[in-house]
Amino acid sequence: FINPAWAENRVLFIGNSFTIGSGESVAEIFEALAIAGGHEKPISVMRADGGKDYQWHAANAPTQTAITSQPWTHVILQNYSTEPTHITNGGIADHQTFGTQLYHQILANNNATQVILFETWSRAADHALISGTSTAGTFATTAEMQNELRENYQDLATTLTTNNPENPSAL
């Protein structure tokens, strides 16, 4: 988490509609929690577009400009909600490939930045993706979807940490 010994925390949130939220964004909630916890308000910027994944952000000029705009202490990455699952064509492999690419783009800007993967959450039980049967395009339960998301976010964090022990990724 944010080190209170740092005089100024600079946090960039990269994601999609899950990051944007409904009413308050994840960045706004984070700021409120930091203040409520007795910390100074962090400098935080959100670069999020609904329906976008890591691949889009890795190639998107405004995202790249946000990454290079200042020496971030932390960058929070949230992928498209179904990308790290079996139901998206190329999803799990793309989650790894483009999550790694974004990680390296972030560290190229400031190699001291801590990259944190922010796992998305399962769709609601009444969503069409939760069908009661596990198929190529659905999940049997919300727990099945959440377990798959957790496993694939953890796999990416483990890969990044194993390949870059000097700058481990957190989940």
Backbone as JSON Lines, residues from 0, in Angstrom:
{"i":0,"aa":"F","n":[0.85,-1.19,0.0],"ca":[0.0,0.0,0.0],"c":[0.88,1.23,0.0]}
{"i":1,"aa":"I","n":[0.3,2.38,0.05],"ca":[1.02,3.65,-0.02],"c":[1.89,3.81,1.22]}
{"i":2,"aa":"N","n":[3.13,4.14,1.03],"ca":[4.08,4.34,2.12],"c":[3.89,5.73,2.71]}
{"i":3,"aa":"P","n":[3.45,5.84,3.99],"ca":[3.18,7.15,4.57],"c":[4.45,7.99,4.77]}
{"i":4,"aa":"A","n":[5.62,7.36,4.68],"ca":[6.86,8.11,4.83],"c":[7.16,8.97,3.6]}
{"i":5,"aa":"W","n":[6.56,8.65,2.48],"ca":[6.8,9.46,1.28],"c":[6.06,10.78,1.41]}
{"i":6,"aa":"A","n":[6.74,11.84,1.04],"ca":[6.14,13.17,1.17],"c":[4.97,13.34,0.21]}
{"i":7,"aa":"E","n":[5.08,12.72,-0.94],"ca":[4.03,12.92,-1.93],"c":[3.82,11.64,-2.72]}
{"i":8,"aa":"N","n":[2.62,11.1,-2.62],"ca":[2.29,9.92,-3.4],"c":[1.58,10.35,-4.67]}
{"i":9,"aa":"R","n":[2.01,9.78,-5.78],"ca":[1.45,10.07,-7.08],"c":[0.91,8.75,-7.63]}
{"i":10,"aa":"V","n":[-0.41,8.7,-7.79],"ca":[-1.06,7.44,-8.14],"c":[-1.84,7.61,-9.44]}
{"i":11,"aa":"L","n":[-1.53,6.74,-10.4],"ca":[-2.23,6.71,-11.68],"c":[-3.08,5.46,-11.73]}
{"i":12,"aa":"F","n":[-4.37,5.64,-12.02],"ca":[-5.31,4.53,-12.18],"c":[-5.56,4.35,-13.68]}
{"i":13,"aa":"I","n":[-5.3,3.14,-14.19],"ca":[-5.55,2.82,-15.59],"c":[-6.58,1.69,-15.63]}
{"i":14,"aa":"G","n":[-7.68,1.92,-16.36],"ca":[-8.7,0.87,-16.4],"c":[-9.85,1.18,-17.32]}
{"i":15,"aa":"N","n":[-11.05,0.84,-16.85],"ca":[-12.25,0.89,-17.67],"c":[-13.46,1.27,-16.82]}
{"i":16,"aa":"S","n":[-14.64,0.85,-17.21],"ca":[-15.85,1.25,-16.48],"c":[-15.83,0.78,-15.03]}
{"i":17,"aa":"F","n":[-15.17,-0.33,-14.73],"ca":[-15.06,-0.77,-13.34],"c":[-14.24,0.23,-12.54]}
{"i":18,"aa":"T","n":[-13.27,0.88,-13.17],"ca":[-12.43,1.88,-12.53],"c":[-13.19,3.2,-12.41]}
{"i":19,"aa":"I","n":[-13.96,3.52,-13.44],"ca":[-14.76,4.75,-13.45],"c":[-15.83,4.69,-12.37]}
{"i":20,"aa":"G","n":[-16.44,3.53,-12.2],"ca":[-17.45,3.35,-11.17],"c":[-18.77,3.99,-11.52]}
{"i":21,"aa":"S","n":[-19.64,4.0,-10.55],"ca":[-20.96,4.6,-10.7],"c":[-21.15,5.54,-9.52]}
{"i":22,"aa":"G","n":[-21.11,6.81,-9.77],"ca":[-21.2,7.79,-8.7],"c":[-19.84,8.3,-8.3]}
{"i":23,"aa":"E","n":[-18.98,7.42,-7.8],"ca":[-17.61,7.79,-7.45],"c":[-16.66,6.81,-8.13]}
{"i":24,"aa":"S","n":[-15.54,7.33,-8.6],"ca":[-14.55,6.47,-9.24],"c":[-13.7,5.79,-8.18]}
{"i":25,"aa":"V","n":[-12.97,4.78,-8.59],"ca":[-12.03,4.1,-7.69],"c":[-11.0,5.12,-7.18]}
{"i":26,"aa":"A","n":[-10.55,6.03,-8.03],"ca":[-9.58,7.04,-7.62],"c":[-10.16,7.96,-6.54]}
{"i":27,"aa":"E","n":[-11.41,8.35,-6.69],"ca":[-12.05,9.22,-5.68],"c":[-12.22,8.48,-4.35]}
{"i":28,"aa":"I","n":[-12.61,7.23,-4.41],"ca":[-12.75,6.43,-3.19],"c":[-11.39,6.26,-2.52]}
{"i":29,"aa":"F","n":[-10.36,6.0,-3.32],"ca":[-9.0,5.86,-2.8],"c":[-8.56,7.12,-2.07]}
{"i":30,"aa":"E","n":[-8.79,8.27,-2.7],"ca":[-8.41,9.55,-2.07],"c":[-9.14,9.73,-0.74]}
{"i":31,"aa":"A","n":[-10.44,9.45,-0.71],"ca":[-11.23,9.59,0.52],"c":[-10.7,8.66,1.62]}
{"i":32,"aa":"L","n":[-10.35,7.43,1.25],"ca":[-9.81,6.48,2.23],"c":[-8.45,6.94,2.76]}
{"i":33,"aa":"A","n":[-7.6,7.47,1.88],"ca":[-6.29,7.96,2.32],"c":[-6.46,9.08,3.33]}
{"i":34,"aa":"I","n":[-7.33,10.02,3.04],"ca":[-7.58,11.15,3.95],"c":[-8.18,10.65,5.26]}
{"i":35,"aa":"A","n":[-9.17,9.74,5.17],"ca":[-9.79,9.2,6.37],"c":[-8.79,8.44,7.23]}
{"i":36,"aa":"G","n":[-7.77,7.88,6.6],"ca":[-6.73,7.15,7.32],"c":[-5.64,8.05,7.88]}
{"i":37,"aa":"G","n":[-5.81,9.35,7.73],"ca":[-4.84,10.28,8.28],"c":[-3.68,10.63,7.38]}
{"i":38,"aa":"H","n":[-3.76,10.23,6.11],"ca":[-2.7,10.52,5.15],"c":[-3.03,11.81,4.4]}
{"i":39,"aa":"E","n":[-2.01,12.43,3.87],"ca":[-2.25,13.58,3.01],"c":[-2.93,13.09,1.73]}
{"i":40,"aa":"K","n":[-3.72,13.97,1.14],"ca":[-4.39,13.62,-0.11],"c":[-3.34,13.32,-1.18]}
{"i":41,"aa":"P","n":[-3.38,12.12,-1.76],"ca":[-2.42,11.8,-2.82],"c":[-2.75,12.54,-4.11]}
{"i":42,"aa":"I","n":[-1.76,12.72,-4.92],"ca":[-2.0,13.2,-6.28],"c":[-2.45,11.98,-7.06]}
{"i":43,"aa":"S","n":[-3.66,12.01,-7.58],"ca":[-4.13,10.85,-8.32],"c":[-4.79,11.3,-9.62]}
{"i":44,"aa":"V","n":[-4.55,10.48,-10.63],"ca":[-5.08,10.72,-11.97],"c":[-5.7,9.41,-12.43]}
{"i":45,"aa":"M","n":[-6.83,9.52,-13.11],"ca":[-7.48,8.33,-13.63],"c":[-7.47,8.38,-15.15]}
{"i":46,"aa":"R","n":[-7.02,7.31,-15.77],"ca":[-7.05,7.16,-17.22],"c":[-7.85,5.91,-17.5]}
{"i":47,"aa":"A","n":[-9.16,6.08,-17.63],"ca":[-10.05,4.94,-17.79],"c":[-11.08,5.23,-18.87]}
{"i":48,"aa":"D","n":[-11.35,4.23,-19.68],"ca":[-12.36,4.3,-20.73],"c":[-13.18,3.02,-20.67]}
{"i":49,"aa":"G","n":[-14.5,3.14,-20.67],"ca":[-15.37,1.98,-20.6],"c":[-15.1,0.97,-21.7]}
{"i":50,"aa":"G","n":[-15.06,-0.3,-21.32],"ca":[-14.92,-1.38,-22.29],"c":[-13.51,-1.59,-22.83]}
{"i":51,"aa":"K","n":[-12.51,-0.95,-22.23],"ca":[-11.14,-1.05,-22.76],"c":[-10.31,-2.02,-21.94]}
{"i":52,"aa":"D","n":[-9.35,-2.66,-22.62],"ca":[-8.5,-3.65,-21.99],"c":[-7.04,-3.19,-21.98]}
{"i":53,"aa":"Y","n":[-6.17,-4.04,-21.44],"ca":[-4.74,-3.72,-21.37],"c":[-4.16,-3.44,-22.75]}
{"i":54,"aa":"Q","n":[-4.54,-4.21,-23.75],"ca":[-4.01,-4.02,-25.1],"c":[-4.32,-2.61,-25.6]}
{"i":55,"aa":"W","n":[-5.53,-2.17,-25.41],"ca":[-5.93,-0.84,-25.85],"c":[-5.1,0.22,-25.13]}
{"i":56,"aa":"H","n":[-4.96,0.1,-23.82],"ca":[-4.19,1.08,-23.05],"c":[-2.7,1.08,-23.43]}
{"i":57,"aa":"A","n":[-2.17,-0.09,-23.75],"ca":[-0.75,-0.18,-24.12],"c":[-0.45,0.56,-25.42]}
{"i":58,"aa":"A","n":[-1.48,0.71,-26.28],"ca":[-1.29,1.38,-27.57],"c":[-1.94,2.76,-27.63]}
{"i":59,"aa":"N","n":[-2.67,3.16,-26.6],"ca":[-3.45,4.39,-26.61],"c":[-2.59,5.59,-26.24]}
{"i":60,"aa":"A","n":[-2.55,6.6,-27.13],"ca":[-1.71,7.78,-26.91],"c":[-2.05,8.51,-25.61]}
{"i":61,"aa":"P","n":[-3.34,8.78,-25.29],"ca":[-3.61,9.45,-24.01],"c":[-3.16,8.64,-22.78]}
{"i":62,"aa":"T","n":[-3.27,7.33,-22.83],"ca":[-2.77,6.52,-21.72],"c":[-1.26,6.63,-21.63]}
{"i":63,"aa":"Q","n":[-0.59,6.55,-22.75],"ca":[0.88,6.66,-22.75],"c":[1.32,8.04,-22.27]}
{"i":64,"aa":"T","n":[0.6,9.08,-22.65],"ca":[0.9,10.42,-22.17],"c":[0.72,10.51,-20.66]}
{"i":65,"aa":"A","n":[-0.34,9.89,-20.15],"ca":[-0.57,9.88,-18.7],"c":[0.57,9.16,-17.98]}
{"i":66,"aa":"I","n":[1.01,8.02,-18.52],"ca":[2.11,7.27,-17.91],"c":[3.37,8.11,-17.83]}
{"i":67,"aa":"T","n":[3.67,8.85,-18.89],"ca":[4.93,9.62,-18.93],"c":[4.8,11.04,-18.38]}
{"i":68,"aa":"S","n":[3.63,11.4,-17.9],"ca":[3.41,12.78,-17.47],"c":[4.11,13.15,-16.16]}
{"i":69,"aa":"Q","n":[4.44,12.16,-15.34],"ca":[5.15,12.44,-14.09],"c":[5.7,11.15,-13.51]}
{"i":70,"aa":"P","n":[6.59,11.24,-12.54],"ca":[7.16,10.02,-11.94],"c":[6.21,9.43,-10.89]}
{"i":71,"aa":"W","n":[5.35,8.54,-11.33],"ca":[4.34,7.95,-10.46],"c":[4.99,7.11,-9.38]}
{"i":72,"aa":"T","n":[4.44,7.17,-8.15],"ca":[4.89,6.25,-7.11],"c":[4.16,4.92,-7.25]}
{"i":73,"aa":"H","n":[2.91,4.98,-7.72],"ca":[2.08,3.78,-7.88],"c":[1.23,3.91,-9.14]}
{"i":74,"aa":"V","n":[1.1,2.81,-9.86],"ca":[0.15,2.75,-10.96],"c":[-0.72,1.53,-10.72]}
{"i":75,"aa":"I","n":[-2.03,1.77,-10.75],"ca":[-3.02,0.72,-10.52],"c":[-3.57,0.31,-11.89]}
{"i":76,"aa":"L","n":[-3.45,-0.97,-12.23],"ca":[-3.92,-1.49,-13.52],"c":[-5.14,-2.38,-13.33]}
{"i":77,"aa":"Q","n":[-6.2,-2.07,-14.05],"ca":[-7.39,-2.92,-14.04],"c":[-7.75,-3.25,-15.48]}
{"i":78,"aa":"N","n":[-7.8,-4.53,-15.78],"ca":[-8.1,-4.99,-17.14],"c":[-9.61,-5.03,-17.36]}
{"i":79,"aa":"Y","n":[-9.99,-5.17,-18.63],"ca":[-11.4,-5.36,-18.98],"c":[-11.94,-6.55,-18.2]}
{"i":80,"aa":"S","n":[-13.16,-6.48,-17.75],"ca":[-13.7,-7.42,-16.76],"c":[-13.71,-8.89,-17.16]}
{"i":81,"aa":"T","n":[-13.8,-9.19,-18.44],"ca":[-13.79,-10.61,-18.83],"c":[-12.5,-11.02,-19.54]}
{"i":82,"aa":"E","n":[-11.59,-10.08,-19.75],"ca":[-10.35,-10.38,-20.47],"c":[-9.55,-11.52,-19.83]}
{"i":83,"aa":"P","n":[-9.37,-11.52,-18.51],"ca":[-8.55,-12.59,-17.92],"c":[-9.34,-13.88,-17.67]}
{"i":84,"aa":"T","n":[-10.28,-14.2,-18.55],"ca":[-11.07,-15.42,-18.39],"c":[-11.12,-16.2,-19.71]}
{"i":85,"aa":"H","n":[-11.67,-17.38,-19.62],"ca":[-11.75,-18.27,-20.79],"c":[-12.78,-17.8,-21.81]}
{"i":86,"aa":"I","n":[-13.67,-16.89,-21.46],"ca":[-14.76,-16.54,-22.39],"c":[-14.36,-15.49,-23.43]}
{"i":87,"aa":"T","n":[-13.21,-14.85,-23.27],"ca":[-12.77,-13.84,-24.23],"c":[-11.71,-14.46,-25.13]}
{"i":88,"aa":"N","n":[-11.88,-14.36,-26.44],"ca":[-10.93,-14.91,-27.39],"c":[-9.55,-14.3,-27.16]}
{"i":89,"aa":"G","n":[-8.58,-15.12,-26.82],"ca":[-7.22,-14.65,-26.54],"c":[-7.07,-14.02,-25.17]}
{"i":90,"aa":"G","n":[-8.13,-13.99,-24.39],"ca":[-8.2,-13.25,-23.15],"c":[-7.09,-13.49,-22.16]}
{"i":91,"aa":"I","n":[-6.89,-14.72,-21.73],"ca":[-5.9,-15.0,-20.69],"c":[-4.5,-14.71,-21.22]}
{"i":92,"aa":"A","n":[-4.2,-15.13,-22.43],"ca":[-2.88,-14.84,-23.02],"c":[-2.69,-13.34,-23.21]}
{"i":93,"aa":"D","n":[-3.72,-12.64,-23.68],"ca":[-3.63,-11.18,-23.85],"c":[-3.48,-10.48,-22.51]}
{"i":94,"aa":"H","n":[-4.13,-10.97,-21.49],"ca":[-4.0,-10.41,-20.14],"c":[-2.53,-10.44,-19.72]}
{"i":95,"aa":"Q","n":[-1.88,-11.56,-19.94],"ca":[-0.46,-11.7,-19.61],"c":[0.42,-10.81,-20.5]}
{"i":96,"aa":"T","n":[0.21,-10.91,-21.81],"ca":[1.05,-10.2,-22.77],"c":[0.97,-8.69,-22.59]}
{"i":97,"aa":"F","n":[-0.24,-8.16,-22.58],"ca":[-0.38,-6.7,-22.55],"c":[-0.28,-6.14,-21.13]}
{"i":98,"aa":"G","n":[-0.57,-6.96,-20.12],"ca":[-0.29,-6.54,-18.75],"c":[1.21,-6.38,-18.55]}
{"i":99,"aa":"T","n":[1.98,-7.3,-19.11],"ca":[3.44,-7.21,-19.05],"c":[3.95,-6.01,-19.84]}
{"i":100,"aa":"Q","n":[3.37,-5.77,-21.01],"ca":[3.77,-4.61,-21.81],"c":[3.51,-3.3,-21.06]}
{"i":101,"aa":"L","n":[2.33,-3.16,-20.46],"ca":[2.03,-1.95,-19.69],"c":[2.98,-1.8,-18.5]}
{"i":102,"aa":"Y","n":[3.27,-2.9,-17.82],"ca":[4.2,-2.89,-16.7],"c":[5.55,-2.3,-17.14]}
{"i":103,"aa":"H","n":[6.06,-2.76,-18.26],"ca":[7.35,-2.27,-18.75],"c":[7.27,-0.81,-19.21]}
{"i":104,"aa":"Q","n":[6.15,-0.41,-19.8],"ca":[5.98,1.0,-20.19],"c":[5.99,1.89,-18.94]}
{"i":105,"aa":"I","n":[5.37,1.44,-17.89],"ca":[5.31,2.2,-16.65],"c":[6.7,2.31,-16.03]}
{"i":106,"aa":"L","n":[7.43,1.2,-15.96],"ca":[8.76,1.23,-15.37],"c":[9.76,1.99,-16.22]}
{"i":107,"aa":"A","n":[9.54,2.04,-17.54],"ca":[10.42,2.85,-18.4],"c":[10.3,4.32,-18.04]}
{"i":108,"aa":"N","n":[9.16,4.73,-17.55],"ca":[8.97,6.11,-17.12],"c":[9.61,6.37,-15.76]}
{"i":109,"aa":"N","n":[9.46,5.44,-14.83],"ca":[10.04,5.57,-13.49],"c":[10.22,4.16,-12.94]}
{"i":110,"aa":"N","n":[11.44,3.7,-12.87],"ca":[11.67,2.31,-12.47],"c":[11.42,2.05,-10.99]}
{"i":111,"aa":"A","n":[11.07,3.09,-10.24],"ca":[10.72,2.92,-8.83],"c":[9.21,2.82,-8.62]}
{"i":112,"aa":"T","n":[8.43,2.94,-9.68],"ca":[6.98,2.86,-9.55],"c":[6.55,1.47,-9.11]}
{"i":113,"aa":"Q","n":[5.64,1.41,-8.17],"ca":[5.05,0.12,-7.8],"c":[3.79,-0.07,-8.63]}
{"i":114,"aa":"V","n":[3.76,-1.16,-9.37],"ca":[2.59,-1.49,-10.19],"c":[1.71,-2.43,-9.39]}
{"i":115,"aa":"I","n":[0.44,-2.05,-9.28],"ca":[-0.52,-2.84,-8.51],"c":[-1.64,-3.27,-9.45]}
{"i":116,"aa":"L","n":[-1.9,-4.56,-9.48],"ca":[-2.99,-5.1,-10.3],"c":[-4.26,-5.09,-9.47]}
{"i":117,"aa":"F","n":[-5.29,-4.45,-9.99],"ca":[-6.57,-4.34,-9.29],"c":[-7.56,-5.28,-9.96]}
{"i":118,"aa":"E","n":[-7.78,-6.41,-9.33],"ca":[-8.64,-7.46,-9.87],"c":[-10.08,-6.97,-10.02]}
{"i":119,"aa":"T","n":[-10.67,-7.27,-11.16],"ca":[-12.08,-6.99,-11.36],"c":[-12.91,-8.02,-10.6]}
{"i":120,"aa":"W","n":[-14.2,-7.9,-10.66],"ca":[-15.07,-8.79,-9.92],"c":[-16.08,-9.44,-10.86]}
{"i":121,"aa":"S","n":[-16.63,-10.52,-10.39],"ca":[-17.59,-11.31,-11.17],"c":[-18.82,-10.48,-11.51]}
{"i":122,"aa":"R","n":[-19.43,-10.84,-12.6],"ca":[-20.74,-10.28,-12.93],"c":[-21.76,-10.83,-11.93]}
{"i":123,"aa":"A","n":[-22.87,-10.16,-11.79],"ca":[-23.92,-10.56,-10.85],"c":[-24.54,-11.9,-11.27]}
{"i":124,"aa":"A","n":[-25.13,-12.57,-10.32],"ca":[-25.71,-13.9,-10.56],"c":[-26.79,-13.88,-11.62]}
{"i":125,"aa":"D","n":[-27.48,-12.75,-11.8],"ca":[-28.54,-12.69,-12.81],"c":[-28.05,-12.22,-14.17]}
{"i":126,"aa":"H","n":[-26.74,-12.03,-14.34],"ca":[-26.16,-11.62,-15.62],"c":[-26.13,-12.83,-16.56]}
{"i":127,"aa":"A","n":[-26.25,-12.56,-17.86],"ca":[-26.27,-13.64,-18.86],"c":[-24.99,-14.48,-18.86]}
{"i":128,"aa":"L","n":[-23.87,-13.92,-18.41],"ca":[-22.62,-14.7,-18.36],"c":[-22.64,-15.77,-17.27]}
{"i":129,"aa":"I","n":[-23.54,-15.63,-16.31],"ca":[-23.68,-16.61,-15.24],"c":[-24.91,-17.45,-15.56]}
{"i":130,"aa":"S","n":[-24.67,-18.59,-16.21],"ca":[-25.78,-19.34,-16.8],"c":[-26.19,-20.6,-16.04]}
{"i":131,"aa":"G","n":[-25.41,-20.96,-15.02],"ca":[-25.69,-22.22,-14.34],"c":[-24.91,-23.37,-14.94]}
{"i":132,"aa":"T","n":[-24.3,-23.12,-16.12],"ca":[-23.5,-24.12,-16.81],"c":[-22.21,-23.47,-17.29]}
{"i":133,"aa":"S","n":[-21.11,-24.14,-17.07],"ca":[-19.83,-23.62,-17.55],"c":[-19.64,-24.05,-19.01]}
{"i":134,"aa":"T","n":[-19.59,-23.04,-19.89],"ca":[-19.39,-23.3,-21.32],"c":[-18.25,-22.41,-21.81]}
{"i":135,"aa":"A","n":[-17.99,-22.45,-23.1],"ca":[-16.95,-21.59,-23.68],"c":[-17.3,-20.12,-23.54]}
{"i":136,"aa":"G","n":[-18.58,-19.8,-23.36],"ca":[-18.99,-18.4,-23.28],"c":[-19.71,-18.02,-22.0]}
{"i":137,"aa":"T","n":[-19.77,-18.93,-21.02],"ca":[-20.46,-18.63,-19.78],"c":[-19.76,-19.27,-18.58]}
{"i":138,"aa":"F","n":[-20.22,-18.88,-17.4],"ca":[-19.75,-19.46,-16.15],"c":[-20.93,-20.1,-15.45]}
{"i":139,"aa":"A","n":[-20.68,-21.17,-14.71],"ca":[-21.75,-21.83,-13.97],"c":[-22.23,-20.95,-12.83]}
{"i":140,"aa":"T","n":[-21.28,-20.29,-12.15],"ca":[-21.61,-19.49,-10.97],"c":[-20.74,-18.24,-10.92]}
{"i":141,"aa":"T","n":[-21.13,-17.31,-10.07],"ca":[-20.29,-16.12,-9.84],"c":[-18.97,-16.53,-9.22]}
{"i":142,"aa":"A","n":[-19.0,-17.55,-8.36],"ca":[-17.76,-18.02,-7.73],"c":[-16.78,-18.56,-8.77]}
{"i":143,"aa":"E","n":[-17.29,-19.26,-9.77],"ca":[-16.41,-19.77,-10.83],"c":[-15.74,-18.62,-11.57]}
{"i":144,"aa":"M","n":[-16.52,-17.58,-11.91],"ca":[-15.95,-16.44,-12.61],"c":[-14.92,-15.73,-11.73]}
{"i":145,"aa":"Q","n":[-15.26,-15.51,-10.46],"ca":[-14.33,-14.81,-9.57],"c":[-13.05,-15.6,-9.36]}
{"i":146,"aa":"N","n":[-13.17,-16.9,-9.22],"ca":[-11.97,-17.74,-9.05],"c":[-11.06,-17.65,-10.27]}
{"i":147,"aa":"E","n":[-11.65,-17.64,-11.45],"ca":[-10.85,-17.54,-12.68],"c":[-10.17,-16.18,-12.77]}
{"i":148,"aa":"L","n":[-10.9,-15.13,-12.45],"ca":[-10.3,-13.79,-12.43],"c":[-9.14,-13.73,-11.44]}
{"i":149,"aa":"R","n":[-9.38,-14.21,-10.23],"ca":[-8.34,-14.19,-9.19],"c":[-7.1,-14.96,-9.63]}
{"i":150,"aa":"E","n":[-7.32,-16.14,-10.17],"ca":[-6.2,-16.98,-10.6],"c":[-5.36,-16.29,-11.67]}
{"i":151,"aa":"N","n":[-6.02,-15.66,-12.64],"ca":[-5.27,-15.06,-13.75],"c":[-4.62,-13.73,-13.39]}
{"i":152,"aa":"Y","n":[-5.23,-12.96,-12.5],"ca":[-4.55,-11.76,-11.98],"c":[-3.34,-12.18,-11.15]}
{"i":153,"aa":"Q","n":[-3.5,-13.22,-10.33],"ca":[-2.39,-13.7,-9.51],"c":[-1.27,-14.25,-10.39]}
{"i":154,"aa":"D","n":[-1.62,-14.97,-11.45],"ca":[-0.6,-15.48,-12.37],"c":[0.21,-14.34,-12.99]}
{"i":155,"aa":"L","n":[-0.47,-13.26,-13.38],"ca":[0.24,-12.11,-13.95],"c":[1.14,-11.47,-12.89]}
{"i":156,"aa":"A","n":[0.64,-11.28,-11.68],"ca":[1.46,-10.69,-10.62],"c":[2.68,-11.56,-10.33]}
{"i":157,"aa":"T","n":[2.49,-12.87,-10.3],"ca":[3.6,-13.79,-10.05],"c":[4.63,-13.72,-11.18]}
{"i":158,"aa":"T","n":[4.17,-13.71,-12.42],"ca":[5.07,-13.61,-13.56],"c":[5.87,-12.32,-13.52]}
{"i":159,"aa":"L","n":[5.21,-11.21,-13.27],"ca":[5.92,-9.92,-13.21],"c":[6.93,-9.91,-12.08]}
{"i":160,"aa":"T","n":[6.58,-10.44,-10.94],"ca":[7.48,-10.46,-9.79],"c":[8.66,-11.4,-10.03]}
{"i":161,"aa":"T","n":[8.38,-12.56,-10.6],"ca":[9.45,-13.53,-10.88],"c":[10.45,-12.97,-11.89]}
{"i":162,"aa":"N","n":[9.95,-12.32,-12.93],"ca":[10.81,-11.79,-13.98],"c":[11.44,-10.44,-13.63]}
{"i":163,"aa":"N","n":[10.93,-9.79,-12.6],"ca":[11.42,-8.47,-12.21],"c":[11.49,-8.38,-10.68]}
{"i":164,"aa":"P","n":[12.33,-9.19,-10.04],"ca":[12.34,-9.23,-8.57],"c":[12.72,-7.9,-7.92]}
{"i":165,"aa":"E","n":[13.38,-7.03,-8.66],"ca":[13.75,-5.71,-8.13],"c":[12.55,-4.77,-8.03]}
{"i":166,"aa":"N","n":[11.45,-5.11,-8.71],"ca":[10.24,-4.3,-8.66],"c":[9.02,-5.22,-8.72]}
{"i":167,"aa":"P","n":[8.71,-5.88,-7.58],"ca":[7.59,-6.82,-7.59],"c":[6.26,-6.13,-7.8]}
{"i":168,"aa":"S","n":[5.37,-6.85,-8.43],"ca":[4.01,-6.36,-8.65],"c":[3.13,-6.86,-7.52]}
{"i":169,"aa":"A","n":[2.2,-6.07,-7.12],"ca":[1.28,-6.46,-6.05],"c":[-0.11,-6.71,-6.63]}
{"i":170,"aa":"L","n":[-0.88,-7.45,-5.91],"ca":[-2.27,-7.73,-6.3],"c":[-3.15,-7.3,-5.16]}
